[in-house]
CSV table of C-alpha atoms (C1' of nucleotides) in Angstrom, one decimal:
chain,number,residue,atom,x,y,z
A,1,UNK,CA,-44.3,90.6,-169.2
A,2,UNK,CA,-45.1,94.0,-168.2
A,3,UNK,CA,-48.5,95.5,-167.4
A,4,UNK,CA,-50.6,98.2,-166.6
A,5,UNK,CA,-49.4,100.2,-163.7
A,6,UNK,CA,-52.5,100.1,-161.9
A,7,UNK,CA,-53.0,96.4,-160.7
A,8,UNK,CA,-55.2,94.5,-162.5
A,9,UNK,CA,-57.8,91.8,-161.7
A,10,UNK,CA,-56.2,88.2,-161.1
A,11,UNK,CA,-57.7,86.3,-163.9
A,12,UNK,CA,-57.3,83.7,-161.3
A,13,UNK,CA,-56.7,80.9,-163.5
A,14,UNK,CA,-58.0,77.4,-161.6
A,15,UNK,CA,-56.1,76.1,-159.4
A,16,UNK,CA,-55.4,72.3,-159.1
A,17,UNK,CA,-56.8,71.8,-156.1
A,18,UNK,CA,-55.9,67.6,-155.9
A,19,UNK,CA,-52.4,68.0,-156.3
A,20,UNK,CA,-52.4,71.3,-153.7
A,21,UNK,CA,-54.3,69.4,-151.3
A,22,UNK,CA,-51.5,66.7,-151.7
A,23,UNK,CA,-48.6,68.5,-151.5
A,24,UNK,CA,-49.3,71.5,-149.0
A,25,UNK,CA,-48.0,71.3,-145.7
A,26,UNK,CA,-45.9,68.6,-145.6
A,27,UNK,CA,-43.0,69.9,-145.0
A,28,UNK,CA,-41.5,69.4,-148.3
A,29,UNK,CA,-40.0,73.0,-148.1
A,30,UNK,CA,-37.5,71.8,-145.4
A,31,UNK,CA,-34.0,71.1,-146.2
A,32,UNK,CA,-34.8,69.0,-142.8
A,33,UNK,CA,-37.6,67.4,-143.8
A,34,UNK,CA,-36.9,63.4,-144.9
A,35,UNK,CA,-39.5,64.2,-147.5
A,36,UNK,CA,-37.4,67.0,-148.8
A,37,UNK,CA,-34.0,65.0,-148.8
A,38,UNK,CA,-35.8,62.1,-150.6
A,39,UNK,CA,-37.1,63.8,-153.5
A,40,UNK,CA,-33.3,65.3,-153.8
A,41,UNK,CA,-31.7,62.2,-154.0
A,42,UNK,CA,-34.3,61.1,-156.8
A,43,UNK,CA,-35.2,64.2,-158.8
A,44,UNK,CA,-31.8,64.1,-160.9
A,45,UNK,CA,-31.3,63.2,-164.3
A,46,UNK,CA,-28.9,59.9,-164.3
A,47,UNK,CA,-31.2,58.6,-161.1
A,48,UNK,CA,-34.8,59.0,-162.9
A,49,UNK,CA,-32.9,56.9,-166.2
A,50,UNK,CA,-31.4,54.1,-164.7
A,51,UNK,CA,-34.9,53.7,-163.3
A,52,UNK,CA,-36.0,54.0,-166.7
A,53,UNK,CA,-33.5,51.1,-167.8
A,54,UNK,CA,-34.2,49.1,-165.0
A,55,UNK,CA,-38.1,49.0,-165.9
A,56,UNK,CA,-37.5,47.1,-168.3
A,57,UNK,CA,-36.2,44.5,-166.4
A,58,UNK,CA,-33.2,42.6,-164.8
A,59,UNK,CA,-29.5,43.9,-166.5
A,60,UNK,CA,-26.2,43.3,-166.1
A,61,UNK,CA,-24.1,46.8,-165.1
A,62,UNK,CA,-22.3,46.5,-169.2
A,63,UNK,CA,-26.1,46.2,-170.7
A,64,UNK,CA,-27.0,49.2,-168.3
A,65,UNK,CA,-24.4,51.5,-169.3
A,66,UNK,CA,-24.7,51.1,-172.9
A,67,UNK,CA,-28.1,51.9,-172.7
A,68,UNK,CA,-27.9,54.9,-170.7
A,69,UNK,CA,-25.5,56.8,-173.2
A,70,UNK,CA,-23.0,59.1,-172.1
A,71,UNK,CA,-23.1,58.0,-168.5
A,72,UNK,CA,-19.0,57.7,-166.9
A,73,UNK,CA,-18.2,54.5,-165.2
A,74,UNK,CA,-18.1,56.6,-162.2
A,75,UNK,CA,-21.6,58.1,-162.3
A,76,UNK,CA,-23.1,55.2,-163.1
A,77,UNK,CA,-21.4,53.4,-160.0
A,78,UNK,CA,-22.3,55.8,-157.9
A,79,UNK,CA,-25.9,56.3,-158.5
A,80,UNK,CA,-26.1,52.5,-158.9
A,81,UNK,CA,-24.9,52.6,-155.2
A,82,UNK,CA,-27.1,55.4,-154.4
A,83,UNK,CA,-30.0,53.6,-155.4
A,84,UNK,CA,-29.2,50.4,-153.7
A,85,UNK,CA,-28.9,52.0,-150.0
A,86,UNK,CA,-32.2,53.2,-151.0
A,87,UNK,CA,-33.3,50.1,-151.3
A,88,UNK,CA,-34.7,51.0,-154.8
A,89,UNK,CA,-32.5,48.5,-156.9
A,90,UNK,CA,-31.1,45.2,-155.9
A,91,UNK,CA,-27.7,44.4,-156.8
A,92,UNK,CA,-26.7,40.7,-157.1
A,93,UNK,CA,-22.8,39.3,-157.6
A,94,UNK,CA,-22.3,36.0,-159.1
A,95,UNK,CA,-18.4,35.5,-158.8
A,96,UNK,CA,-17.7,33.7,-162.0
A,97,UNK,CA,-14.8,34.5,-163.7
A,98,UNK,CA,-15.6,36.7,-165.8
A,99,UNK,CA,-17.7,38.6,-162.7
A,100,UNK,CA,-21.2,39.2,-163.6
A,101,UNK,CA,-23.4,41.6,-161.5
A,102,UNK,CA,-27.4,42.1,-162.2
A,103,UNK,CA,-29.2,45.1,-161.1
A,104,UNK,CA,-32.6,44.8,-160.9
A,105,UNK,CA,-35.5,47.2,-159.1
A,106,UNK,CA,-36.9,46.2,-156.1
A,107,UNK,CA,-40.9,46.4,-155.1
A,108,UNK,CA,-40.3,49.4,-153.5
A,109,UNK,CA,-38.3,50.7,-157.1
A,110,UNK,CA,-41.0,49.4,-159.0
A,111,UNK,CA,-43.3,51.8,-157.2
A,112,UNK,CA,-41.4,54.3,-157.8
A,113,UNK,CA,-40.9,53.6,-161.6
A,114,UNK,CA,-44.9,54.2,-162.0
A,115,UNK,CA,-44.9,57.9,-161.2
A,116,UNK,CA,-41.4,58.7,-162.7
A,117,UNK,CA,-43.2,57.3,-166.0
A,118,UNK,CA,-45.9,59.7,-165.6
A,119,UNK,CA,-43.3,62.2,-165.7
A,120,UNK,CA,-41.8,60.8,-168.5
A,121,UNK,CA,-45.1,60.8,-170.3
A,122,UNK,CA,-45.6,63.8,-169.7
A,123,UNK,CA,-42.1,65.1,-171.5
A,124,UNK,CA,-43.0,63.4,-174.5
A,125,UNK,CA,-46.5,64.8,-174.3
A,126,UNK,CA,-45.4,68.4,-174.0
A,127,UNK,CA,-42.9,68.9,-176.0
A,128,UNK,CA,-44.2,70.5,-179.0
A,129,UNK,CA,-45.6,73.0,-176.4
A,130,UNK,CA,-42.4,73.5,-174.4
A,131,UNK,CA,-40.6,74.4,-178.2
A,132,UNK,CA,-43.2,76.4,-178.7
A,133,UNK,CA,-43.0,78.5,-175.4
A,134,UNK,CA,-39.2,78.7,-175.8
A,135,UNK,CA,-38.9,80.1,-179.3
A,136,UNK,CA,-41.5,82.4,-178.1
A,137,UNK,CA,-39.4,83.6,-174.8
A,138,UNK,CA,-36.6,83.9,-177.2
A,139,UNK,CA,-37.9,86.0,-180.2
A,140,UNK,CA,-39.3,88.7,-177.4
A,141,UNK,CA,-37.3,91.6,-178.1
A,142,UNK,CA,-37.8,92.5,-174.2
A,143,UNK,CA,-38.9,95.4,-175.6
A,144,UNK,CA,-42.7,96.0,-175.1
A,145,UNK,CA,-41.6,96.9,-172.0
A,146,UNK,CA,-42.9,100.8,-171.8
A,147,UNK,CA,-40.6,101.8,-168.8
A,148,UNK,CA,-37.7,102.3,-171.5
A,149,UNK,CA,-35.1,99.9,-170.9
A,150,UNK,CA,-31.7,100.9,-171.1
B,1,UNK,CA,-25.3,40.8,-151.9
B,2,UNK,CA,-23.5,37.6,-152.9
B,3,UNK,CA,-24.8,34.7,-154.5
B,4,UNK,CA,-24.1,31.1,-155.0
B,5,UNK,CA,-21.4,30.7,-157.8
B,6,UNK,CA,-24.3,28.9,-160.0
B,7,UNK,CA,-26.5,31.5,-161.9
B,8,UNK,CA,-29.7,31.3,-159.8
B,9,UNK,CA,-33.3,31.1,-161.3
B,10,UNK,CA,-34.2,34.9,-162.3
B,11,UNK,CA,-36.7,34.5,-159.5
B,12,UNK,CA,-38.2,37.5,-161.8
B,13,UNK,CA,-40.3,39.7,-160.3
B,14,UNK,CA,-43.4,41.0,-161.6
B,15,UNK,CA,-42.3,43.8,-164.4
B,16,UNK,CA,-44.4,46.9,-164.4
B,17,UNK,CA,-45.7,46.5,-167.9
B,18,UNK,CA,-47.7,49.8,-167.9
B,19,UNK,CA,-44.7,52.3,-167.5
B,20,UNK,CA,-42.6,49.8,-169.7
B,21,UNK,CA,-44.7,50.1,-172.4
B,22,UNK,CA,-45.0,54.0,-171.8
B,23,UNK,CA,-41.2,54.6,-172.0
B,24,UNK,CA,-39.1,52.1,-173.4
B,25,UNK,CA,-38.0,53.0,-177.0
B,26,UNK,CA,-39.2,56.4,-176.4
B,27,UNK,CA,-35.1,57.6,-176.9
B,28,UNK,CA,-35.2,58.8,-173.2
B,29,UNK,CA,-31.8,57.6,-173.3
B,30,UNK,CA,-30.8,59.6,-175.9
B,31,UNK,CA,-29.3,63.2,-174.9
B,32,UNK,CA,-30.1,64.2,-178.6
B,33,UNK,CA,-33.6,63.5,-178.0
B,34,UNK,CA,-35.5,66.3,-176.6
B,35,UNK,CA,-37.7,64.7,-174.0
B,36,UNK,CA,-34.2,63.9,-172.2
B,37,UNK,CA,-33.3,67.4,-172.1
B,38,UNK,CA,-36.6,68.7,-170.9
B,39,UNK,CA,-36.5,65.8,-167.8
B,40,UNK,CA,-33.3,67.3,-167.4
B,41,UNK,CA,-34.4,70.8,-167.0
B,42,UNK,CA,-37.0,69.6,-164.8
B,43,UNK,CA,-35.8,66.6,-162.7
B,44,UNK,CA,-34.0,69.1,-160.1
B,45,UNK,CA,-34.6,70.3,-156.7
B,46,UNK,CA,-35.2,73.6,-157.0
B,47,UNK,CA,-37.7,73.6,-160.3
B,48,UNK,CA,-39.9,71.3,-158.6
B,49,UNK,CA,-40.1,72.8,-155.4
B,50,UNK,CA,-41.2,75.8,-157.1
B,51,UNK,CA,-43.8,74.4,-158.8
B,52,UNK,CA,-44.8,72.8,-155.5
B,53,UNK,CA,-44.7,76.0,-154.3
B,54,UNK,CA,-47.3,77.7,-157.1
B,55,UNK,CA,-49.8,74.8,-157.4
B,56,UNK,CA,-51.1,76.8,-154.2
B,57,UNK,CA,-51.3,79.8,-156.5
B,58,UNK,CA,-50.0,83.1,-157.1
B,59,UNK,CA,-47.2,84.2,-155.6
B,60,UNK,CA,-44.5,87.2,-155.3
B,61,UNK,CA,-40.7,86.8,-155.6
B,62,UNK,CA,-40.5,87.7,-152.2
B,63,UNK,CA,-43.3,85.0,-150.7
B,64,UNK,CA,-41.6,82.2,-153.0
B,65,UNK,CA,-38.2,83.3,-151.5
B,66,UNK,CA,-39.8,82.9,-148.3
B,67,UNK,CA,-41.1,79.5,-148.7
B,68,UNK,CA,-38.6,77.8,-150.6
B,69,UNK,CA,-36.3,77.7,-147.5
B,70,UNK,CA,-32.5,78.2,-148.4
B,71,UNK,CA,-33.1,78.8,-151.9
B,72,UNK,CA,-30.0,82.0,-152.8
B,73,UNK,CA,-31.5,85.1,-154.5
B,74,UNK,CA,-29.6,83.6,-157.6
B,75,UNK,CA,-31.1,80.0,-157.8
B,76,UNK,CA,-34.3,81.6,-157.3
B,77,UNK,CA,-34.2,84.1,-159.8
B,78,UNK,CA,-32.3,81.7,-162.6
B,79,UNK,CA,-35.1,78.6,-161.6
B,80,UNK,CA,-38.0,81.0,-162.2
B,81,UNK,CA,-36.6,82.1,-165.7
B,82,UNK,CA,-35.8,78.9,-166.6
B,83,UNK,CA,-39.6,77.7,-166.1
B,84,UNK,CA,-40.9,80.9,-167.6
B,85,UNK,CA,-38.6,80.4,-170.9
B,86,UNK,CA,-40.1,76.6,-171.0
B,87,UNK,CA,-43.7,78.6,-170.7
B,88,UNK,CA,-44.5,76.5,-167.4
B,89,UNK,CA,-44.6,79.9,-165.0
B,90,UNK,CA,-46.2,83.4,-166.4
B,91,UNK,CA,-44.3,86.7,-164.8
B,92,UNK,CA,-46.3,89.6,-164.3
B,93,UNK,CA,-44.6,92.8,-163.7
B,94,UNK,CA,-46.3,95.8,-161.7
B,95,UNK,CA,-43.5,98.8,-162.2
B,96,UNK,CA,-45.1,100.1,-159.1
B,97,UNK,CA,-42.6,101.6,-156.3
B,98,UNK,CA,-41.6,99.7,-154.7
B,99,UNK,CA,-41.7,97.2,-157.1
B,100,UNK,CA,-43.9,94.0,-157.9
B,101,UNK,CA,-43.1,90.2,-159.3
B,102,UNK,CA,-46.3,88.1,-159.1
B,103,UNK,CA,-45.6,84.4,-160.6
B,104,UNK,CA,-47.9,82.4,-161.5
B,105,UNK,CA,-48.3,78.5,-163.1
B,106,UNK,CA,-49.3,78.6,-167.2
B,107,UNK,CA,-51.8,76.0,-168.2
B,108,UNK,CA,-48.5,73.8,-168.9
B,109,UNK,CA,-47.2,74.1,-166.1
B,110,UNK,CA,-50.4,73.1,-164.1
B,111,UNK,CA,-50.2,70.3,-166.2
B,112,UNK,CA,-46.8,69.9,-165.1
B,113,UNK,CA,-48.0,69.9,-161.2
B,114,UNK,CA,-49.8,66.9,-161.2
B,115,UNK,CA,-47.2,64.5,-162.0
B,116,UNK,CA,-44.6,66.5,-159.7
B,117,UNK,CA,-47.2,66.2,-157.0
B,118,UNK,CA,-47.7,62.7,-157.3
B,119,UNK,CA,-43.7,62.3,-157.0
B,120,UNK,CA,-44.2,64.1,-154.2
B,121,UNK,CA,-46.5,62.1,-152.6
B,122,UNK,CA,-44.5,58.8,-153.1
B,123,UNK,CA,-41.7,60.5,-151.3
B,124,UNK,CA,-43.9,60.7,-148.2
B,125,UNK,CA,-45.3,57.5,-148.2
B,126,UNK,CA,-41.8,55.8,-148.3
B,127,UNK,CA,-40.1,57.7,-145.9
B,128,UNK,CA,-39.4,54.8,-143.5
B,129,UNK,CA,-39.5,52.2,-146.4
B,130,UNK,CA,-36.3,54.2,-147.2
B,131,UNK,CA,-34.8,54.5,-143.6
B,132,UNK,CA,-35.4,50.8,-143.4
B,133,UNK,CA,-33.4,49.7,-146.2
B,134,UNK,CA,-30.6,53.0,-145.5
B,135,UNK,CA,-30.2,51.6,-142.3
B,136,UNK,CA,-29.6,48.0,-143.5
B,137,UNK,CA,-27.3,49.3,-145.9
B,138,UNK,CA,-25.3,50.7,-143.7
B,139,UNK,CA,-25.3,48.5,-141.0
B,140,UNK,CA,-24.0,45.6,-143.2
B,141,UNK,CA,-20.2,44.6,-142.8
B,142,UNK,CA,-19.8,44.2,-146.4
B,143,UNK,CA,-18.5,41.3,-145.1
B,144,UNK,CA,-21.0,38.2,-145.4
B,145,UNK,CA,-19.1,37.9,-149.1
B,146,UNK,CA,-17.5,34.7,-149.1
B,147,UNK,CA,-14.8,35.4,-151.1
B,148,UNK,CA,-12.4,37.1,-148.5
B,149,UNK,CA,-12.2,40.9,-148.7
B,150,UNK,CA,-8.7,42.6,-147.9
C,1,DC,C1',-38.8,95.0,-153.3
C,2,DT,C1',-36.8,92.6,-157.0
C,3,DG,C1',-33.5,91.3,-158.7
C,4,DA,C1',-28.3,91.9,-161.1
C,5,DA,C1',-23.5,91.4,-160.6
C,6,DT,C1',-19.5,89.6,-158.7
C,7,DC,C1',-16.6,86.6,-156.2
C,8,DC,C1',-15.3,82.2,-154.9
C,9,DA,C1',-15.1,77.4,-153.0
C,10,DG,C1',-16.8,72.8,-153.4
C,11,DG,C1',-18.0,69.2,-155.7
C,12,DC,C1',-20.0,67.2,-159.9
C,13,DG,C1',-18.8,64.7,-163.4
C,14,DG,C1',-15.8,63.4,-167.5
C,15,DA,C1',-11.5,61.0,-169.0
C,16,DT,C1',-8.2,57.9,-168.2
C,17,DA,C1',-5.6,54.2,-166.3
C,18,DC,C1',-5.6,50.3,-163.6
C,19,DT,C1',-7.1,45.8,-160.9
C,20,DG,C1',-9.2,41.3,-159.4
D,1,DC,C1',-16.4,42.1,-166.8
D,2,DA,C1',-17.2,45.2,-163.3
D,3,DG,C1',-15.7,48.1,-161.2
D,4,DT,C1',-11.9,51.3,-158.5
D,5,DA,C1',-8.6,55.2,-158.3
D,6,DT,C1',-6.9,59.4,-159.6
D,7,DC,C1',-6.6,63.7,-161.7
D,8,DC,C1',-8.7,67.8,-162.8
D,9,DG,C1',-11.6,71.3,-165.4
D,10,DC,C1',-15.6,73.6,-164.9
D,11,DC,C1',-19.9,74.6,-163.5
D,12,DT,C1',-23.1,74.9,-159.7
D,13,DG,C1',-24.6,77.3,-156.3
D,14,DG,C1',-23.9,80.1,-151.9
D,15,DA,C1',-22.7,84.7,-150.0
D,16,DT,C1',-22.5,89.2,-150.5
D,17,DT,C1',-23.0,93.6,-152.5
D,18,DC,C1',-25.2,96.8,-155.3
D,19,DA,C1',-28.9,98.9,-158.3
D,20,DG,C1',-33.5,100.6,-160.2
DNA sequence: CTGAATCCAGGCGGATACTG
DNA sequence: CAGTATCCGCCTGGATTCAG
């Protein structure tokens, strides 16, 4: 969006002064910071999901990946793994013949599932407004722009 | 870990009925289902740390660059128009010389903040929860199974 | 100053086959 | 059943350069 050359007034729109008090300062901008290499290791799709699955209780690593559609054998060992030497999920072996193995979230994955719920709320909340917003972004002819394009 | 060949008690842990009740059969699973490919577009490094970035307001290209330590001209640039084509960040354009980029959070994407921030915040309380249990990981032989490896 | 464009390596991640 | 191993395409994402 384009505007007037001169610079306008703010509108200053409120800010959300809980969450800026929360997250300011800590560091999280760091590629150093533990806080920063935490979040990176959580905030990606397959992770968040097999959280997701695991919410809903104890499974066994066949019942996991057919719920989790799509995921490869080798993804879904190795955020399975990732997970454990977090210390998010517990992974227990019973070697019967055939091998079972049940994953199941620990305390400190079950306190994780609460606020990666939220967020997962808050996806199905919105997305009538994110469709919205996109068909919008789309149909603008980037035109409107006054400085000519092209 | 290794159990006894005898399937054990489920010893089952509390389950976190809230977010159970929030997500399950919501078709999060589902890559057809569109609130999986929005926590897709969102559940990545760089988006979030954006929006951590703008929950402390409006900023310009060039202060978000700044702050978002690391982040390449081109992750910056394609993370911003991602979130501006989901309606989450508004762009505002000053065709002054030299030129001006403020970005700023949309009502959405304010919205947006609050469950990112309180993502954010878990990360920081768990950091040595999550050393703890790393460091276990790692430390363990991987022996301690009984049933011979090699 | 704010990007756009290009190049390019690394690794993510899918598919497949195989093992205990 | 629950993985491991291997191959490999392709896309991510960094570095760099250039443009308006």
């Amino acid at each position: 969006m384009v505007l007037n050359p001169k610079i306008p007034e703010p509108e200053l729109s409120y800010l959300p002064q809980p969450a800026l008090d929360r997250i300011a300062n800590m560091g999280i901008f760091d590629t150093q910071c533990e806080g920063h290499q935490l979040l990176e290791k959580i905030a990606n799709k397959w992770t968040i999901l097999l959280i997701y699955a695991l919410i809903q209780g104890k499974k066994r690593y066949s019942d996991i990946k057919q719920q989790v559609v799509g995921i490869s054998p080798k993804m879904l060992v190795q955020n399975l793994r990732s997970l454990e030497r977090l210390g998010l999920i517990r992974r227990e072996v019973y070697p019967t013949v055939p091998p079972r193995v049940d994953y199941s979230l620990t305390q400190l994955g079950e306190s994780l599932s609460e606020p990666l719920a939220v967020l997962g709320e808050w996806a199905y909340q919105h997305i009538s407004d994110i469709d919205a917003a996109t068909k919008k972004y789309d149909s603008k002819p980037d035109a409107e722009d006054f400085w000519q394009p092209k």
